[in-house]
XYZ file of C-alpha atoms in Angstrom:
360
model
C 262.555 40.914 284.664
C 265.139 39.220 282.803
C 268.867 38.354 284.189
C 270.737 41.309 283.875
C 268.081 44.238 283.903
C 267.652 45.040 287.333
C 268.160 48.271 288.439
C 268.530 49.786 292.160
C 265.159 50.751 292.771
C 265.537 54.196 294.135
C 267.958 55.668 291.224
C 264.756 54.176 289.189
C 262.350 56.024 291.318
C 263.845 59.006 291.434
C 264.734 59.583 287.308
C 260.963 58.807 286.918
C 259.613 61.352 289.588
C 262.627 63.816 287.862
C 261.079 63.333 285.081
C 257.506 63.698 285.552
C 258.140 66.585 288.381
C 256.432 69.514 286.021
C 253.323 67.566 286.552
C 253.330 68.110 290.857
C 251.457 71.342 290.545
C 248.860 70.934 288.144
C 250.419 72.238 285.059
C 253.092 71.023 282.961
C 255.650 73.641 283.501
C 258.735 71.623 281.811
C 258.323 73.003 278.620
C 257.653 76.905 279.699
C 260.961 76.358 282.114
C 262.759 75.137 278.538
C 261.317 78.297 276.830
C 262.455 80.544 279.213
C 265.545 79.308 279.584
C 268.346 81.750 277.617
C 271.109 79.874 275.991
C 274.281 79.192 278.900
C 276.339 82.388 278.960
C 273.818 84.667 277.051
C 273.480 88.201 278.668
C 270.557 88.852 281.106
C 267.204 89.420 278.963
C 268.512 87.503 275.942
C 265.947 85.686 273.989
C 265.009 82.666 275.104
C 266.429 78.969 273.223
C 263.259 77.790 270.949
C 262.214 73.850 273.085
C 264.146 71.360 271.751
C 262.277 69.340 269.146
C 264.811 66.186 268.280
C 263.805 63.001 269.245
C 264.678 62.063 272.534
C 266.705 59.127 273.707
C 264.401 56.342 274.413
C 266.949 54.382 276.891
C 265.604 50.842 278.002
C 264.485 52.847 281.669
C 263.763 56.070 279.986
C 260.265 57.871 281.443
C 258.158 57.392 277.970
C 259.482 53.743 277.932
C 258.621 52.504 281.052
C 254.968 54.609 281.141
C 254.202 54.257 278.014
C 252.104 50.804 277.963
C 249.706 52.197 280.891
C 249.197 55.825 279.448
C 245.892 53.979 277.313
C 244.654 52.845 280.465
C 244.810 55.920 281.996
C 243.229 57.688 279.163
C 240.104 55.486 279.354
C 240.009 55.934 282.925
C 240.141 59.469 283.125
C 237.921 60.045 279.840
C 234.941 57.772 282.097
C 236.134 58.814 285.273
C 235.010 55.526 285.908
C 236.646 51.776 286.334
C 234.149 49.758 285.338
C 232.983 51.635 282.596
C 237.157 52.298 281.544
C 237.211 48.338 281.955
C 234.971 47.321 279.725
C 235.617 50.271 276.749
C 239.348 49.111 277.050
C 238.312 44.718 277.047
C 240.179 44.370 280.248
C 239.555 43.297 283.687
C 238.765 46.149 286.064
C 241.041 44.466 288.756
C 243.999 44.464 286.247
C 243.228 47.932 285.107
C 243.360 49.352 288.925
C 246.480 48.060 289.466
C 247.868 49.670 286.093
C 246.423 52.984 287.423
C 247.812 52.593 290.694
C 250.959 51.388 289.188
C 251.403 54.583 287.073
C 250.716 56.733 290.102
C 253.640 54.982 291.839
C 255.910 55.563 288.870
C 255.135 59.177 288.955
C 254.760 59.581 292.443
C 251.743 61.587 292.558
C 247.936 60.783 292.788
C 246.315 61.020 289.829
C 242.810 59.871 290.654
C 240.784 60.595 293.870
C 238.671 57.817 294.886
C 235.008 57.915 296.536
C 234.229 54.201 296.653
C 233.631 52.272 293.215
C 233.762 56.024 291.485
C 236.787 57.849 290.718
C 237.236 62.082 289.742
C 240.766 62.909 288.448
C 242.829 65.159 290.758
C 244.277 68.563 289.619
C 247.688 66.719 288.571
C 245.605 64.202 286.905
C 243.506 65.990 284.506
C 247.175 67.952 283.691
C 248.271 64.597 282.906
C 245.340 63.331 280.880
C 245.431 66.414 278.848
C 249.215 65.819 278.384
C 248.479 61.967 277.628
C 245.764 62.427 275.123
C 247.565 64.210 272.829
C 249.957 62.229 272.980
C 248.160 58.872 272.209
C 246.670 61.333 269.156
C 250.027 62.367 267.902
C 250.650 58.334 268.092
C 247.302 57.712 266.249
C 248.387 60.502 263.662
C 251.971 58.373 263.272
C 250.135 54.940 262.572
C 247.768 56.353 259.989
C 250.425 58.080 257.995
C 252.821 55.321 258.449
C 249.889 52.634 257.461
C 249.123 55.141 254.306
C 252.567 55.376 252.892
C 252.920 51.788 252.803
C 249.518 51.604 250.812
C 250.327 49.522 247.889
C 247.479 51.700 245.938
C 247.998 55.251 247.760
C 251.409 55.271 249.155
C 254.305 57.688 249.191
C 257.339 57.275 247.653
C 260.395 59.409 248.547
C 262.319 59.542 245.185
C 265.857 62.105 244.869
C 266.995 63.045 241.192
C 269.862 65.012 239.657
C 268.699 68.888 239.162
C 269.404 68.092 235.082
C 266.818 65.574 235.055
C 263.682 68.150 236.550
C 262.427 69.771 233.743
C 261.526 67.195 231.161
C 263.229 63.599 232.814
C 261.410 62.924 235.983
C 257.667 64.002 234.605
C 257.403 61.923 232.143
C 258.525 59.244 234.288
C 255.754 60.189 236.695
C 252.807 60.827 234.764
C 253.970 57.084 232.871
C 254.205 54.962 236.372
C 250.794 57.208 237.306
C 248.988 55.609 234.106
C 249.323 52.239 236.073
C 249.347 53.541 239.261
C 247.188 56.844 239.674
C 246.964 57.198 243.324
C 250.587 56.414 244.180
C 251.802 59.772 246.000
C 255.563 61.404 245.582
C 257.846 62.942 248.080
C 260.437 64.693 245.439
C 264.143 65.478 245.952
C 266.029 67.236 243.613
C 269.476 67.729 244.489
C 272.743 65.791 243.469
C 274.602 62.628 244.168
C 276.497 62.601 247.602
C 273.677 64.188 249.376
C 270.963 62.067 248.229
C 273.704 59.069 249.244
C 273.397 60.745 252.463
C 269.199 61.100 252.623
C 268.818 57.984 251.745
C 271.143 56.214 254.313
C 269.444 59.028 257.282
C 266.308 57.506 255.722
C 264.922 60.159 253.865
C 265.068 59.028 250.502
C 263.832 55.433 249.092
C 265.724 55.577 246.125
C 267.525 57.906 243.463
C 268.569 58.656 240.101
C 271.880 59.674 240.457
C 275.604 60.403 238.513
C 278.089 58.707 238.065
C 276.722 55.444 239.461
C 278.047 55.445 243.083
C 280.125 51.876 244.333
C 279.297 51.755 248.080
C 278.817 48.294 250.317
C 275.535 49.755 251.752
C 273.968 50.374 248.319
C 272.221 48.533 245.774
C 273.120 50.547 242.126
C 271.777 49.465 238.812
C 273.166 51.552 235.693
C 269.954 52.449 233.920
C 271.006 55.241 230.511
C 273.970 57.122 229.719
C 273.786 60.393 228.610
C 275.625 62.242 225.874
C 277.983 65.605 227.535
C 278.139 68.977 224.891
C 280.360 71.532 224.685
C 278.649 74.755 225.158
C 280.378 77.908 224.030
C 279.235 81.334 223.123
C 277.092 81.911 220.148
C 280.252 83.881 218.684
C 283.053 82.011 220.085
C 285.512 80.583 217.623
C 284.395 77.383 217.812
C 280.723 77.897 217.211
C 280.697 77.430 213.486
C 281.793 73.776 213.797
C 279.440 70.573 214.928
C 282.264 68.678 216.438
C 285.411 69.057 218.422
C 288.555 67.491 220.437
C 288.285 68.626 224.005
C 292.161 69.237 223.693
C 291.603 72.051 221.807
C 289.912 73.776 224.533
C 292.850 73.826 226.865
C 293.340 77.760 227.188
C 289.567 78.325 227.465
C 287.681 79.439 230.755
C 285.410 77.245 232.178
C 282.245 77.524 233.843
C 281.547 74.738 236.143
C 278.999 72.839 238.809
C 280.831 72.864 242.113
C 282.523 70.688 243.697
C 280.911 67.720 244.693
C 278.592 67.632 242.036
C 278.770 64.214 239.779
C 278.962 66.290 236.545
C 281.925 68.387 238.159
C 283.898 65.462 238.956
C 283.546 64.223 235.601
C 284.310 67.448 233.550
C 287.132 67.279 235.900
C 287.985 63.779 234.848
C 287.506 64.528 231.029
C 289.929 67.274 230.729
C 292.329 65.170 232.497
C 291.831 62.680 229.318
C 292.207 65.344 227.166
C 295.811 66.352 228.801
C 295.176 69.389 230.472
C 293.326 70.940 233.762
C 290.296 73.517 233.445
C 290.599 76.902 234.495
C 288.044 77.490 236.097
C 286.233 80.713 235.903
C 283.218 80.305 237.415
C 281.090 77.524 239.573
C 277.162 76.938 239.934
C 274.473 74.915 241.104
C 272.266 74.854 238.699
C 273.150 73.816 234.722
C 270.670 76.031 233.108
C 272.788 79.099 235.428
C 275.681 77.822 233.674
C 274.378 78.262 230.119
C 273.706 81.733 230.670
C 277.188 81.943 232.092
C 278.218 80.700 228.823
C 275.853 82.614 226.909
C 277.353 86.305 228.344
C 280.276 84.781 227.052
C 282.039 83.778 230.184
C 283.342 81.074 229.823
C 282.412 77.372 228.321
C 280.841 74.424 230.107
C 280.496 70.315 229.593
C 276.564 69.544 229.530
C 274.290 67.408 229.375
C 271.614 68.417 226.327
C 268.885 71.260 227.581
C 265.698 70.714 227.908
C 264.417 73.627 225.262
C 267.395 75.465 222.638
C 268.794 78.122 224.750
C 269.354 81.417 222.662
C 273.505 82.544 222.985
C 274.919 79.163 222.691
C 275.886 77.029 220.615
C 276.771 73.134 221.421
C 279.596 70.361 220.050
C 279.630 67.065 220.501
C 282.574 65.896 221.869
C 284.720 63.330 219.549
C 287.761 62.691 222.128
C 287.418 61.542 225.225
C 284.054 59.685 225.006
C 281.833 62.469 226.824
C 279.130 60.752 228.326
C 277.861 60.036 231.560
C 276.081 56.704 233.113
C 272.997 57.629 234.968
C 271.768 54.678 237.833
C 269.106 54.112 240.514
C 270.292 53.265 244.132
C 268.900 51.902 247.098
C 269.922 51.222 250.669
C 270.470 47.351 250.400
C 268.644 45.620 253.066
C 266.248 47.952 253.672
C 262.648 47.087 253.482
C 260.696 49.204 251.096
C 257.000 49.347 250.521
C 254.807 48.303 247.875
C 254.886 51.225 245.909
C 258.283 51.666 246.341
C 259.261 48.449 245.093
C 256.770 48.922 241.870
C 258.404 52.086 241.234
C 261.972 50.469 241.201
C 260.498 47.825 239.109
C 259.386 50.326 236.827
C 262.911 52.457 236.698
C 264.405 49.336 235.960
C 262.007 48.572 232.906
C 263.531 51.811 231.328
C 267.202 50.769 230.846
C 268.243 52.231 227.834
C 265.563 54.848 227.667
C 265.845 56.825 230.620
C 266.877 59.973 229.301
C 266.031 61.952 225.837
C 269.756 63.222 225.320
């Protein structure tokens, strides 16, 4: 053990038997005493807290750290009930894996094996723990194929986040053109907007996104890929809808029907009507752009947007000579992250459509 990382032995002993006590009796009862344990302070025959299913902290002494390399051994022994035969299935030497058994039993501080000369049977507490072990080694088994088939430069996953205006007609066609080079390549989609695929993508969720405006952060890696022209949408008989263009000034006293906040697009209708001199007044807020346009449609208001995907009936839309509508539309990615085959050739490919990202 290396300078600095001993530990008093019996604190050691003790968290590990703590640990492992719901194994003394033959059945694992830490996870029916979680299940049956009502929240603190709930009133007598209150439902029970579901078991907590975050990942524990794996602490350098933690139980699963400290068992974990000898749980195989274990396995192998208790699938042969049998050394020798565990020995050789496993390519180790029998000696070494007796003392691994008889090491774990120490750490646990119960008897896991029973032995009758050069055979072994597993104790009630034993096959508990084998079952217990087993599916955990599977779970483990599960983690390493799916981890090994993501990264599949022919069949792995990508986890790609884009802006809700960019579903319908945007992200398919980039799809189905990356699929025509590679067909197997698998998606994990995200369609949401810009801070909180920021956020997925630094908890690890995301690889990359398409995202508005083009965020600045130290932790990111941005490229601007398109821009994309904004309309003014107004109600097929509003007073404006008989003209193609217009000044955004003159739309000072309207009502407007907006994203909420925290949305890219808000933010910048926001910005543009500062441009223009005055402040929205703002009748109404959404999620989704397409919502809006009805909004505008019933004649509720009028709304900065990006072009729809198919004519919407009840609208009519300007372009917008002063301020410049538009907004820049970029990919980001964590920088310094590593990133799998197909997610670099799926960057690669994003970044071979500057300039023709978007339709509008």
């Amino acid at each position: 053990m290396r300078q600095g990382a001993s530990i008093d032995a019996s604190r050691y002993e003790c968290r590990l038997r703590g640990a492992m006590s719901s194994f003394r009796n033959g059945e694992d009862t830490s996870a029916t005493a979680v299940a049956a344990s009502p929240p603190p302070g709930a009133a007598p025959g209150a439902p029970a807290e579901a078991p907590v299913t975050e990942a524990a902290e794996l602490a350098w002494d933690a139980p699963a750290v400290l068992l974990a390399p000898r749980l195989a051994q274990f396995a192998g022994v208790a699938r042969h009930e049998h050394i020798t035969q565990a020995a050789r299935e496993l390519g180790v030497p029998q000696p070494t894996l007796s003392r691994s058994v008889a090491r774990l039993e120490a750490d646990l501080g119960v008897a896991l094996l029973a032995r009758h000369g050069r055979t072994v049977s597993l104790t009630p507490v034993g096959r508990t723990f084998a079952r217990a072990v087993e599916r955990a080694l599977a779970e483990v088994g599960r983690a390493a194929e799916a981890a090994r088939a993501d990264a599949d430069p022919a069949a792995g996953k990508v986890a790609f986040g884009f802006l809700h205006t960019m579903g319908p007609e945007t992200m398919p066609t980039l799809i189905r053109e990356f699929r025509e080079t590679h067909p197997r390549v698998r998606f994990a989609l995200v369609q949401s907007y810009g801070e909180d695929m920021i956020e997925r993508m630094r908890a690890g969720e995301l690889d990359l996104c398409l995202t508005s405006p083009v965020p600045d952060a130290p932790d990111l890696v941005t490229r601007r890929l398109d821009e994309q022209r904004l309309y003014l949408v107004v109600p097929a008989d509003h007073r404006l809808a008989g003209r193609r263009r217009v000044r955004l000034a003159e739309t000072a006293e309207e009502s407007f029907v907006t994203l909420e906040p925290g949305y890219g697009l808000r933010r910048l209708t926001d910005a543009l009507c500062e441009q223009a001199g005055f402040r929205p007044r703002i009748a109404f807020e959404g999620e989704e752009p397409e919502t809006l346009r009805g909004l505008v449609a019933a004649g509720l208001g009028v709304a900065l947007l990006p072009p729809p995907t198919l004519p919407r009936p009840g609208v009519h839309e300007l372009t917008v000579t002063a301020p410049r509508a538009v907004r820049e539309i970029g990919v980001a990615w964590m920088a310094g992250r590593p990133e799998t085959a197909p997610v670099t050739a799926f960057r690669r490919f994003l970044l071979g459509r500057r300039g023709h990202l978007t339709p509008g």
